[in-house]
PDB file of N, CA and C in Angstrom:
ATOM      1  N   UNK A   1       7.803  18.332   5.848  1.00 89.00           N
ATOM      2  CA  UNK A   1       6.393  18.307   5.476  1.00 89.00           C
ATOM      3  C   UNK A   1       5.923  16.854   5.421  1.00 89.00           C
ATOM      4  N   UNK A   2       4.812  16.566   6.039  1.00 97.00           N
ATOM      5  CA  UNK A   2       4.246  15.214   6.070  1.00 97.00           C
ATOM      6  C   UNK A   2       3.857  14.766   4.665  1.00 97.00           C
ATOM      7  N   UNK A   3       4.099  13.472   4.373  1.00 98.00           N
ATOM      8  CA  UNK A   3       3.809  12.898   3.066  1.00 98.00           C
ATOM      9  C   UNK A   3       2.940  11.663   3.253  1.00 98.00           C
ATOM     10  N   UNK A   4       1.912  11.536   2.414  1.00 98.00           N
ATOM     11  CA  UNK A   4       1.040  10.361   2.432  1.00 98.00           C
ATOM     12  C   UNK A   4       1.190   9.634   1.107  1.00 98.00           C
ATOM     13  N   UNK A   5       1.500   8.341   1.197  1.00 97.00           N
ATOM     14  CA  UNK A   5       1.650   7.495   0.018  1.00 97.00           C
ATOM     15  C   UNK A   5       0.526   6.468   0.008  1.00 97.00           C
ATOM     16  N   UNK A   6      -0.150   6.376  -1.135  1.00 97.00           N
ATOM     17  CA  UNK A   6      -1.267   5.441  -1.258  1.00 97.00           C
ATOM     18  C   UNK A   6      -1.110   4.605  -2.523  1.00 97.00           C
ATOM     19  N   UNK A   7      -1.455   3.334  -2.417  1.00 96.00           N
ATOM     20  CA  UNK A   7      -1.565   2.459  -3.576  1.00 96.00           C
ATOM     21  C   UNK A   7      -2.985   1.928  -3.602  1.00 96.00           C
ATOM     22  N   UNK A   8      -3.640   2.096  -4.746  1.00 97.00           N
ATOM     23  CA  UNK A   8      -5.000   1.562  -4.907  1.00 97.00           C
ATOM     24  C   UNK A   8      -4.919   0.226  -5.636  1.00 97.00           C
ATOM     25  N   UNK A   9      -5.660  -0.757  -5.130  1.00 97.00           N
ATOM     26  CA  UNK A   9      -5.680  -2.102  -5.688  1.00 97.00           C
ATOM     27  C   UNK A   9      -7.106  -2.470  -6.056  1.00 97.00           C
ATOM     28  N   UNK A  10      -7.306  -2.964  -7.264  1.00 97.00           N
ATOM     29  CA  UNK A  10      -8.586  -3.537  -7.653  1.00 97.00           C
ATOM     30  C   UNK A  10      -8.449  -5.041  -7.469  1.00 97.00           C
ATOM     31  N   UNK A  11      -9.068  -5.551  -6.409  1.00 98.00           N
ATOM     32  CA  UNK A  11      -8.960  -6.959  -6.050  1.00 98.00           C
ATOM     33  C   UNK A  11     -10.165  -7.704  -6.608  1.00 98.00           C
ATOM     34  N   UNK A  12      -9.887  -8.756  -7.364  1.00 97.00           N
ATOM     35  CA  UNK A  12     -10.939  -9.546  -8.008  1.00 97.00           C
ATOM     36  C   UNK A  12     -11.946 -10.015  -6.960  1.00 97.00           C
ATOM     37  N   UNK A  13     -13.226  -9.818  -7.258  1.00 97.00           N
ATOM     38  CA  UNK A  13     -14.293 -10.252  -6.362  1.00 97.00           C
ATOM     39  C   UNK A  13     -14.087 -11.717  -5.993  1.00 97.00           C
ATOM     40  N   UNK A  14     -14.143 -12.004  -4.704  1.00 97.00           N
ATOM     41  CA  UNK A  14     -13.917 -13.354  -4.204  1.00 97.00           C
ATOM     42  C   UNK A  14     -12.500 -13.558  -3.679  1.00 97.00           C
ATOM     43  N   UNK A  15     -11.599 -12.624  -3.976  1.00 96.00           N
ATOM     44  CA  UNK A  15     -10.202 -12.727  -3.523  1.00 96.00           C
ATOM     45  C   UNK A  15      -9.894 -11.792  -2.356  1.00 96.00           C
ATOM     46  N   UNK A  16     -10.915 -11.128  -1.839  1.00 97.00           N
ATOM     47  CA  UNK A  16     -10.691 -10.132  -0.796  1.00 97.00           C
ATOM     48  C   UNK A  16     -10.024 -10.720   0.451  1.00 97.00           C
ATOM     49  N   UNK A  17     -10.508 -11.866   0.925  1.00 96.00           N
ATOM     50  CA  UNK A  17      -9.940 -12.478   2.140  1.00 96.00           C
ATOM     51  C   UNK A  17      -8.484 -12.876   1.909  1.00 96.00           C
ATOM     52  N   UNK A  18      -8.184 -13.425   0.730  1.00 94.00           N
ATOM     53  CA  UNK A  18      -6.801 -13.798   0.417  1.00 94.00           C
ATOM     54  C   UNK A  18      -5.907 -12.563   0.379  1.00 94.00           C
ATOM     55  N   UNK A  19      -6.399 -11.484  -0.224  1.00 94.00           N
ATOM     56  CA  UNK A  19      -5.643 -10.239  -0.290  1.00 94.00           C
ATOM     57  C   UNK A  19      -5.355  -9.711   1.118  1.00 94.00           C
ATOM     58  N   UNK A  20      -6.377  -9.693   1.960  1.00 96.00           N
ATOM     59  CA  UNK A  20      -6.202  -9.215   3.327  1.00 96.00           C
ATOM     60  C   UNK A  20      -5.220 -10.094   4.099  1.00 96.00           C
ATOM     61  N   UNK A  21      -5.282 -11.413   3.882  1.00 93.00           N
ATOM     62  CA  UNK A  21      -4.355 -12.325   4.561  1.00 93.00           C
ATOM     63  C   UNK A  21      -2.907 -12.071   4.146  1.00 93.00           C
ATOM     64  N   UNK A  22      -2.688 -11.793   2.857  1.00 90.00           N
ATOM     65  CA  UNK A  22      -1.337 -11.488   2.383  1.00 90.00           C
ATOM     66  C   UNK A  22      -0.786 -10.290   3.149  1.00 90.00           C
ATOM     67  N   UNK A  23      -1.579  -9.251   3.269  1.00 90.00           N
ATOM     68  CA  UNK A  23      -1.125  -8.042   3.962  1.00 90.00           C
ATOM     69  C   UNK A  23      -1.007  -8.255   5.463  1.00 90.00           C
ATOM     70  N   UNK A  24      -1.937  -9.003   6.022  1.00 91.00           N
ATOM     71  CA  UNK A  24      -1.935  -9.247   7.464  1.00 91.00           C
ATOM     72  C   UNK A  24      -0.717 -10.071   7.880  1.00 91.00           C
ATOM     73  N   UNK A  25      -0.277 -10.968   7.031  1.00 87.00           N
ATOM     74  CA  UNK A  25       0.786 -11.916   7.377  1.00 87.00           C
ATOM     75  C   UNK A  25       2.135 -11.594   6.763  1.00 87.00           C
ATOM     76  N   UNK A  26       2.263 -10.484   6.063  1.00 82.00           N
ATOM     77  CA  UNK A  26       3.541 -10.188   5.430  1.00 82.00           C
ATOM     78  C   UNK A  26       4.564  -9.705   6.452  1.00 82.00           C
ATOM     79  N   UNK A  27       5.816  -9.962   6.128  1.00 73.00           N
ATOM     80  CA  UNK A  27       6.918  -9.579   7.003  1.00 73.00           C
ATOM     81  C   UNK A  27       7.270  -8.132   6.719  1.00 73.00           C
ATOM     82  N   UNK A  28       6.714  -7.233   7.504  1.00 77.00           N
ATOM     83  CA  UNK A  28       6.930  -5.807   7.287  1.00 77.00           C
ATOM     84  C   UNK A  28       7.915  -5.273   8.322  1.00 77.00           C
ATOM     85  N   UNK A  29       8.839  -4.460   7.851  1.00 82.00           N
ATOM     86  CA  UNK A  29       9.785  -3.825   8.763  1.00 82.00           C
ATOM     87  C   UNK A  29       9.596  -2.303   8.729  1.00 82.00           C
ATOM     88  N   UNK A  30       8.409  -1.863   8.319  1.00 88.00           N
ATOM     89  CA  UNK A  30       8.155  -0.425   8.210  1.00 88.00           C
ATOM     90  C   UNK A  30       8.415   0.315   9.518  1.00 88.00           C
ATOM     91  N   UNK A  31       8.076  -0.304  10.619  1.00 87.00           N
ATOM     92  CA  UNK A  31       8.228   0.390  11.902  1.00 87.00           C
ATOM     93  C   UNK A  31       9.680   0.740  12.207  1.00 87.00           C
ATOM     94  N   UNK A  32      10.616   0.089  11.522  1.00 88.00           N
ATOM     95  CA  UNK A  32      12.043   0.343  11.733  1.00 88.00           C
ATOM     96  C   UNK A  32      12.612   1.354  10.744  1.00 88.00           C
ATOM     97  N   UNK A  33      11.815   1.763   9.770  1.00 91.00           N
ATOM     98  CA  UNK A  33      12.298   2.645   8.699  1.00 91.00           C
ATOM     99  C   UNK A  33      12.257   4.101   9.159  1.00 91.00           C
ATOM    100  N   UNK A  34      13.369   4.827   9.007  1.00 94.00           N
ATOM    101  CA  UNK A  34      13.377   6.240   9.401  1.00 94.00           C
ATOM    102  C   UNK A  34      12.299   7.044   8.666  1.00 94.00           C
ATOM    103  N   UNK A  35      11.548   7.818   9.427  1.00 96.00           N
ATOM    104  CA  UNK A  35      10.533   8.683   8.844  1.00 96.00           C
ATOM    105  C   UNK A  35       9.149   8.063   8.736  1.00 96.00           C
ATOM    106  N   UNK A  36       9.043   6.734   8.921  1.00 96.00           N
ATOM    107  CA  UNK A  36       7.729   6.091   8.851  1.00 96.00           C
ATOM    108  C   UNK A  36       6.905   6.467  10.076  1.00 96.00           C
ATOM    109  N   UNK A  37       5.609   6.783   9.856  1.00 97.00           N
ATOM    110  CA  UNK A  37       4.727   7.160  10.945  1.00 97.00           C
ATOM    111  C   UNK A  37       3.614   6.135  11.155  1.00 97.00           C
ATOM    112  N   UNK A  38       2.879   5.785  10.077  1.00 96.00           N
ATOM    113  CA  UNK A  38       1.682   4.957  10.256  1.00 96.00           C
ATOM    114  C   UNK A  38       1.309   4.249   8.956  1.00 96.00           C
ATOM    115  N   UNK A  39       0.699   3.065   9.087  1.00 95.00           N
ATOM    116  CA  UNK A  39       0.183   2.306   7.944  1.00 95.00           C
ATOM    117  C   UNK A  39      -1.272   1.942   8.218  1.00 95.00           C
ATOM    118  N   UNK A  40      -2.089   2.026   7.177  1.00 96.00           N
ATOM    119  CA  UNK A  40      -3.482   1.557   7.226  1.00 96.00           C
ATOM    120  C   UNK A  40      -3.820   0.905   5.892  1.00 96.00           C
ATOM    121  N   UNK A  41      -4.629  -0.145   5.950  1.00 97.00           N
ATOM    122  CA  UNK A  41      -5.195  -0.733   4.744  1.00 97.00           C
ATOM    123  C   UNK A  41      -6.667  -0.358   4.735  1.00 97.00           C
ATOM    124  N   UNK A  42      -7.118   0.224   3.653  1.00 98.00           N
ATOM    125  CA  UNK A  42      -8.502   0.670   3.520  1.00 98.00           C
ATOM    126  C   UNK A  42      -9.243  -0.244   2.550  1.00 98.00           C
ATOM    127  N   UNK A  43     -10.463  -0.611   2.899  1.00 98.00           N
ATOM    128  CA  UNK A  43     -11.284  -1.457   2.025  1.00 98.00           C
ATOM    129  C   UNK A  43     -12.521  -0.676   1.616  1.00 98.00           C
ATOM    130  N   UNK A  44     -12.710  -0.563   0.299  1.00 97.00           N
ATOM    131  CA  UNK A  44     -13.877   0.119  -0.231  1.00 97.00           C
ATOM    132  C   UNK A  44     -15.001  -0.863  -0.512  1.00 97.00           C
ATOM    133  N   UNK A  45     -15.995  -0.365  -1.189  1.00 94.00           N
ATOM    134  CA  UNK A  45     -17.147  -1.188  -1.571  1.00 94.00           C
ATOM    135  C   UNK A  45     -16.801  -2.043  -2.789  1.00 94.00           C
ATOM    136  N   UNK A  46     -17.534  -3.119  -2.958  1.00 96.00           N
ATOM    137  CA  UNK A  46     -17.383  -3.960  -4.142  1.00 96.00           C
ATOM    138  C   UNK A  46     -17.973  -3.232  -5.352  1.00 96.00           C
ATOM    139  N   UNK A  47     -17.256  -3.251  -6.446  1.00 97.00           N
ATOM    140  CA  UNK A  47     -17.754  -2.739  -7.719  1.00 97.00           C
ATOM    141  C   UNK A  47     -18.263  -3.968  -8.484  1.00 97.00           C
ATOM    142  N   UNK A  48     -19.555  -4.226  -8.359  1.00 97.00           N
ATOM    143  CA  UNK A  48     -20.143  -5.440  -8.928  1.00 97.00           C
ATOM    144  C   UNK A  48     -19.954  -5.479 -10.441  1.00 97.00           C
ATOM    145  N   UNK A  49     -20.224  -4.371 -11.107  1.00 96.00           N
ATOM    146  CA  UNK A  49     -20.097  -4.327 -12.566  1.00 96.00           C
ATOM    147  C   UNK A  49     -18.654  -4.554 -13.012  1.00 96.00           C
ATOM    148  N   UNK A  50     -17.694  -4.030 -12.251  1.00 96.00           N
ATOM    149  CA  UNK A  50     -16.282  -4.175 -12.597  1.00 96.00           C
ATOM    150  C   UNK A  50     -15.672  -5.485 -12.135  1.00 96.00           C
ATOM    151  N   UNK A  51     -16.342  -6.174 -11.206  1.00 97.00           N
ATOM    152  CA  UNK A  51     -15.841  -7.451 -10.718  1.00 97.00           C
ATOM    153  C   UNK A  51     -14.678  -7.326  -9.754  1.00 97.00           C
ATOM    154  N   UNK A  52     -14.653  -6.230  -8.966  1.00 97.00           N
ATOM    155  CA  UNK A  52     -13.550  -6.048  -8.028  1.00 97.00           C
ATOM    156  C   UNK A  52     -14.011  -5.268  -6.798  1.00 97.00           C
ATOM    157  N   UNK A  53     -13.178  -5.347  -5.761  1.00 98.00           N
ATOM    158  CA  UNK A  53     -13.314  -4.513  -4.572  1.00 98.00           C
ATOM    159  C   UNK A  53     -12.088  -3.627  -4.512  1.00 98.00           C
ATOM    160  N   UNK A  54     -12.285  -2.349  -4.260  1.00 98.00           N
ATOM    161  CA  UNK A  54     -11.180  -1.402  -4.202  1.00 98.00           C
ATOM    162  C   UNK A  54     -10.571  -1.383  -2.805  1.00 98.00           C
ATOM    163  N   UNK A  55      -9.251  -1.526  -2.742  1.00 98.00           N
ATOM    164  CA  UNK A  55      -8.489  -1.397  -1.507  1.00 98.00           C
ATOM    165  C   UNK A  55      -7.455  -0.299  -1.723  1.00 98.00           C
ATOM    166  N   UNK A  56      -7.007   0.315  -0.635  1.00 98.00           N
ATOM    167  CA  UNK A  56      -5.920   1.291  -0.720  1.00 98.00           C
ATOM    168  C   UNK A  56      -5.005   1.120   0.484  1.00 98.00           C
ATOM    169  N   UNK A  57      -3.715   0.961   0.218  1.00 96.00           N
ATOM    170  CA  UNK A  57      -2.744   1.002   1.312  1.00 96.00           C
ATOM    171  C   UNK A  57      -2.410   2.478   1.528  1.00 96.00           C
ATOM    172  N   UNK A  58      -2.263   2.865   2.784  1.00 96.00           N
ATOM    173  CA  UNK A  58      -2.128   4.273   3.148  1.00 96.00           C
ATOM    174  C   UNK A  58      -0.997   4.371   4.165  1.00 96.00           C
ATOM    175  N   UNK A  59       0.119   4.991   3.773  1.00 96.00           N
ATOM    176  CA  UNK A  59       1.220   5.181   4.712  1.00 96.00           C
ATOM    177  C   UNK A  59       1.470   6.663   4.917  1.00 96.00           C
ATOM    178  N   UNK A  60       1.814   7.003   6.139  1.00 97.00           N
ATOM    179  CA  UNK A  60       2.151   8.379   6.484  1.00 97.00           C
ATOM    180  C   UNK A  60       3.640   8.418   6.821  1.00 97.00           C
ATOM    181  N   UNK A  61       4.321   9.411   6.247  1.00 98.00           N
ATOM    182  CA  UNK A  61       5.756   9.593   6.428  1.00 98.00           C
ATOM    183  C   UNK A  61       6.029  10.996   6.934  1.00 98.00           C
ATOM    184  N   UNK A  62       7.135  11.166   7.639  1.00 97.00           N
ATOM    185  CA  UNK A  62       7.507  12.503   8.116  1.00 97.00           C
ATOM    186  C   UNK A  62       7.797  13.431   6.953  1.00 97.00           C
ATOM    187  N   UNK A  63       8.297  12.870   5.822  1.00 97.00           N
ATOM    188  CA  UNK A  63       8.594  13.686   4.644  1.00 97.00           C
ATOM    189  C   UNK A  63       8.580  12.825   3.397  1.00 97.00           C
ATOM    190  N   UNK A  64       8.445  13.476   2.245  1.00 97.00           N
ATOM    191  CA  UNK A  64       8.519  12.759   0.973  1.00 97.00           C
ATOM    192  C   UNK A  64       9.901  12.142   0.805  1.00 97.00           C
ATOM    193  N   UNK A  65      10.936  12.821   1.270  1.00 97.00           N
ATOM    194  CA  UNK A  65      12.301  12.286   1.181  1.00 97.00           C
ATOM    195  C   UNK A  65      12.417  10.968   1.950  1.00 97.00           C
ATOM    196  N   UNK A  66      11.786  10.874   3.135  1.00 96.00           N
ATOM    197  CA  UNK A  66      11.802   9.624   3.901  1.00 96.00           C
ATOM    198  C   UNK A  66      11.146   8.500   3.105  1.00 96.00           C
ATOM    199  N   UNK A  67      10.004   8.800   2.484  1.00 96.00           N
ATOM    200  CA  UNK A  67       9.319   7.799   1.663  1.00 96.00           C
ATOM    201  C   UNK A  67      10.210   7.361   0.499  1.00 96.00           C
ATOM    202  N   UNK A  68      10.794   8.310  -0.202  1.00 95.00           N
ATOM    203  CA  UNK A  68      11.645   7.974  -1.351  1.00 95.00           C
ATOM    204  C   UNK A  68      12.861   7.167  -0.925  1.00 95.00           C
ATOM    205  N   UNK A  69      13.440   7.492   0.215  1.00 94.00           N
ATOM    206  CA  UNK A  69      14.567   6.703   0.722  1.00 94.00           C
ATOM    207  C   UNK A  69      14.152   5.267   0.982  1.00 94.00           C
ATOM    208  N   UNK A  70      12.953   5.079   1.527  1.00 92.00           N
ATOM    209  CA  UNK A  70      12.466   3.721   1.773  1.00 92.00           C
ATOM    210  C   UNK A  70      12.318   2.959   0.459  1.00 92.00           C
ATOM    211  N   UNK A  71      11.812   3.615  -0.598  1.00 92.00           N
ATOM    212  CA  UNK A  71      11.606   2.912  -1.876  1.00 92.00           C
ATOM    213  C   UNK A  71      12.926   2.457  -2.498  1.00 92.00           C
ATOM    214  N   UNK A  72      14.037   2.986  -2.029  1.00 92.00           N
ATOM    215  CA  UNK A  72      15.365   2.603  -2.539  1.00 92.00           C
ATOM    216  C   UNK A  72      16.087   1.647  -1.594  1.00 92.00           C
ATOM    217  N   UNK A  73      15.410   1.202  -0.550  1.00 87.00           N
ATOM    218  CA  UNK A  73      16.049   0.412   0.500  1.00 87.00           C
ATOM    219  C   UNK A  73      15.878  -1.094   0.292  1.00 87.00           C
ATOM    220  N   UNK A  74      16.692  -1.847   1.011  1.00 84.00           N
ATOM    221  CA  UNK A  74      16.577  -3.305   1.019  1.00 84.00           C
ATOM    222  C   UNK A  74      15.259  -3.724   1.666  1.00 84.00           C
ATOM    223  N   UNK A  75      14.785  -2.969   2.643  1.00 80.00           N
ATOM    224  CA  UNK A  75      13.501  -3.281   3.284  1.00 80.00           C
ATOM    225  C   UNK A  75      12.354  -3.209   2.271  1.00 80.00           C
ATOM    226  N   UNK A  76      12.405  -2.228   1.383  1.00 82.00           N
ATOM    227  CA  UNK A  76      11.388  -2.095   0.338  1.00 82.00           C
ATOM    228  C   UNK A  76      11.435  -3.297  -0.605  1.00 82.00           C
ATOM    229  N   UNK A  77      12.639  -3.650  -1.054  1.00 81.00           N
ATOM    230  CA  UNK A  77      12.782  -4.801  -1.966  1.00 81.00           C
ATOM    231  C   UNK A  77      12.273  -6.074  -1.305  1.00 81.00           C
ATOM    232  N   UNK A  78      12.601  -6.265  -0.037  1.00 77.00           N
ATOM    233  CA  UNK A  78      12.157  -7.461   0.682  1.00 77.00           C
ATOM    234  C   UNK A  78      10.638  -7.493   0.823  1.00 77.00           C
ATOM    235  N   UNK A  79      10.026  -6.348   1.111  1.00 74.00           N
ATOM    236  CA  UNK A  79       8.569  -6.281   1.299  1.00 74.00           C
ATOM    237  C   UNK A  79       7.808  -6.556   0.014  1.00 74.00           C
ATOM    238  N   UNK A  80       8.433  -6.287  -1.142  1.00 71.00           N
ATOM    239  CA  UNK A  80       7.750  -6.435  -2.429  1.00 71.00           C
ATOM    240  C   UNK A  80       8.265  -7.615  -3.251  1.00 71.00           C
ATOM    241  N   UNK A  81       9.130  -8.419  -2.656  1.00 71.00           N
ATOM    242  CA  UNK A  81       9.799  -9.511  -3.371  1.00 71.00           C
ATOM    243  C   UNK A  81       8.832 -10.468  -4.062  1.00 71.00           C
ATOM    244  N   UNK A  82       7.748 -10.843  -3.410  1.00 66.00           N
ATOM    245  CA  UNK A  82       6.830 -11.853  -3.956  1.00 66.00           C
ATOM    246  C   UNK A  82       5.541 -11.256  -4.511  1.00 66.00           C
ATOM    247  N   UNK A  83       5.523  -9.968  -4.759  1.00 65.00           N
ATOM    248  CA  UNK A  83       4.290  -9.297  -5.206  1.00 65.00           C
ATOM    249  C   UNK A  83       3.760  -9.870  -6.510  1.00 65.00           C
ATOM    250  N   UNK A  84       4.625 -10.260  -7.410  1.00 63.00           N
ATOM    251  CA  UNK A  84       4.191 -10.777  -8.703  1.00 63.00           C
ATOM    252  C   UNK A  84       3.571 -12.160  -8.655  1.00 63.00           C
ATOM    253  N   UNK A  85       3.721 -12.858  -7.528  1.00 68.00           N
ATOM    254  CA  UNK A  85       3.189 -14.218  -7.402  1.00 68.00           C
ATOM    255  C   UNK A  85       1.675 -14.256  -7.283  1.00 68.00           C
ATOM    256  N   UNK A  86       1.054 -13.121  -7.061  1.00 73.00           N
ATOM    257  CA  UNK A  86      -0.389 -13.092  -6.791  1.00 73.00           C
ATOM    258  C   UNK A  86      -1.173 -12.282  -7.821  1.00 73.00           C
ATOM    259  N   UNK A  87      -0.678 -12.219  -9.033  1.00 75.00           N
ATOM    260  CA  UNK A  87      -1.313 -11.396 -10.069  1.00 75.00           C
ATOM    261  C   UNK A  87      -2.768 -11.765 -10.299  1.00 75.00           C
ATOM    262  N   UNK A  88      -3.122 -13.020 -10.107  1.00 85.00           N
ATOM    263  CA  UNK A  88      -4.487 -13.478 -10.393  1.00 85.00           C
ATOM    264  C   UNK A  88      -5.525 -12.804  -9.500  1.00 85.00           C
ATOM    265  N   UNK A  89      -5.131 -12.287  -8.349  1.00 93.00           N
ATOM    266  CA  UNK A  89      -6.122 -11.666  -7.465  1.00 93.00           C
ATOM    267  C   UNK A  89      -6.364 -10.192  -7.787  1.00 93.00           C
ATOM    268  N   UNK A  90      -5.615  -9.662  -8.764  1.00 94.00           N
ATOM    269  CA  UNK A  90      -5.729  -8.242  -9.114  1.00 94.00           C
ATOM    270  C   UNK A  90      -6.289  -8.037 -10.517  1.00 94.00           C
ATOM    271  N   UNK A  91      -7.018  -6.944 -10.684  1.00 94.00           N
ATOM    272  CA  UNK A  91      -7.458  -6.512 -12.009  1.00 94.00           C
ATOM    273  C   UNK A  91      -6.521  -5.382 -12.436  1.00 94.00           C
ATOM    274  N   UNK A  92      -5.277  -5.748 -12.752  1.00 91.00           N
ATOM    275  CA  UNK A  92      -4.277  -4.768 -13.147  1.00 91.00           C
ATOM    276  C   UNK A  92      -3.342  -4.414 -12.010  1.00 91.00           C
ATOM    277  N   UNK A  93      -2.335  -3.612 -12.314  1.00 92.00           N
ATOM    278  CA  UNK A  93      -1.339  -3.242 -11.296  1.00 92.00           C
ATOM    279  C   UNK A  93      -1.897  -2.211 -10.321  1.00 92.00           C
ATOM    280  N   UNK A  94      -1.262  -2.075  -9.154  1.00 93.00           N
ATOM    281  CA  UNK A  94      -1.698  -1.033  -8.226  1.00 93.00           C
ATOM    282  C   UNK A  94      -1.443   0.345  -8.817  1.00 93.00           C
ATOM    283  N   UNK A  95      -2.222   1.306  -8.363  1.00 96.00           N
ATOM    284  CA  UNK A  95      -2.085   2.692  -8.823  1.00 96.00           C
ATOM    285  C   UNK A  95      -1.564   3.514  -7.649  1.00 96.00           C
ATOM    286  N   UNK A  96      -0.381   4.109  -7.822  1.00 96.00           N
ATOM    287  CA  UNK A  96       0.236   4.901  -6.756  1.00 96.00           C
ATOM    288  C   UNK A  96      -0.234   6.351  -6.809  1.00 96.00           C
ATOM    289  N   UNK A  97      -0.439   6.927  -5.619  1.00 97.00           N
ATOM    290  CA  UNK A  97      -0.737   8.350  -5.484  1.00 97.00           C
ATOM    291  C   UNK A  97       0.015   8.858  -4.268  1.00 97.00           C
ATOM    292  N   UNK A  98       0.749   9.958  -4.419  1.00 97.00           N
ATOM    293  CA  UNK A  98       1.492  10.533  -3.311  1.00 97.00           C
ATOM    294  C   UNK A  98       1.043  11.963  -3.061  1.00 97.00           C
ATOM    295  N   UNK A  99       0.977  12.343  -1.785  1.00 98.00           N
ATOM    296  CA  UNK A  99       0.457  13.656  -1.417  1.00 98.00           C
ATOM    297  C   UNK A  99       1.305  14.295  -0.331  1.00 98.00           C
ATOM    298  N   UNK A 100       1.649  15.557  -0.502  1.00 97.00           N
ATOM    299  CA  UNK A 100       2.216  16.351   0.575  1.00 97.00           C
ATOM    300  C   UNK A 100       1.054  17.001   1.318  1.00 97.00           C
ATOM    301  N   UNK A 101       1.078  16.906   2.632  1.00 96.00           N
ATOM    302  CA  UNK A 101       0.016  17.465   3.460  1.00 96.00           C
ATOM    303  C   UNK A 101       0.124  18.992   3.436  1.00 96.00           C
ATOM    304  N   UNK A 102      -0.995  19.654   3.233  1.00 96.00           N
ATOM    305  CA  UNK A 102      -1.041  21.112   3.237  1.00 96.00           C
ATOM    306  C   UNK A 102      -1.198  21.551   4.686  1.00 96.00           C
ATOM    307  N   UNK A 103      -0.161  22.145   5.238  1.00 90.00           N
ATOM    308  CA  UNK A 103      -0.187  22.565   6.641  1.00 90.00           C
ATOM    309  C   UNK A 103      -1.250  23.641   6.880  1.00 90.00           C
ATOM    310  N   UNK A 104      -1.870  23.571   8.035  1.00 92.00           N
ATOM    311  CA  UNK A 104      -2.813  24.602   8.438  1.00 92.00           C
ATOM    312  C   UNK A 104      -4.226  24.432   7.918  1.00 92.00           C
ATOM    313  N   UNK A 105      -4.470  23.368   7.162  1.00 91.00           N
ATOM    314  CA  UNK A 105      -5.826  23.144   6.635  1.00 91.00           C
ATOM    315  C   UNK A 105      -6.337  21.812   7.151  1.00 91.00           C
TER     316      UNK A 105
END
């Protein structure tokens, strides 16, 4: 069953370009991970009152098991090694959401 993993990020207004550059230039080995299908970064509208722009990373996996195996891998640790270095660009930690695709709908 196909699995979609999403992380929502509240990026401090004015840090959007830096956030996008981090993702654009990161050393990702997702394409080599068993079960990985596709990655997209989504950018929402700016929340002026909240002082942030909402982003969501969106990955598609052949199965939830493939996704979970990746989260336990060296590739996962390497991809997230420096995540804490950029706390100033976020309004809190990312929020994870995982979904199994409902077949036939």
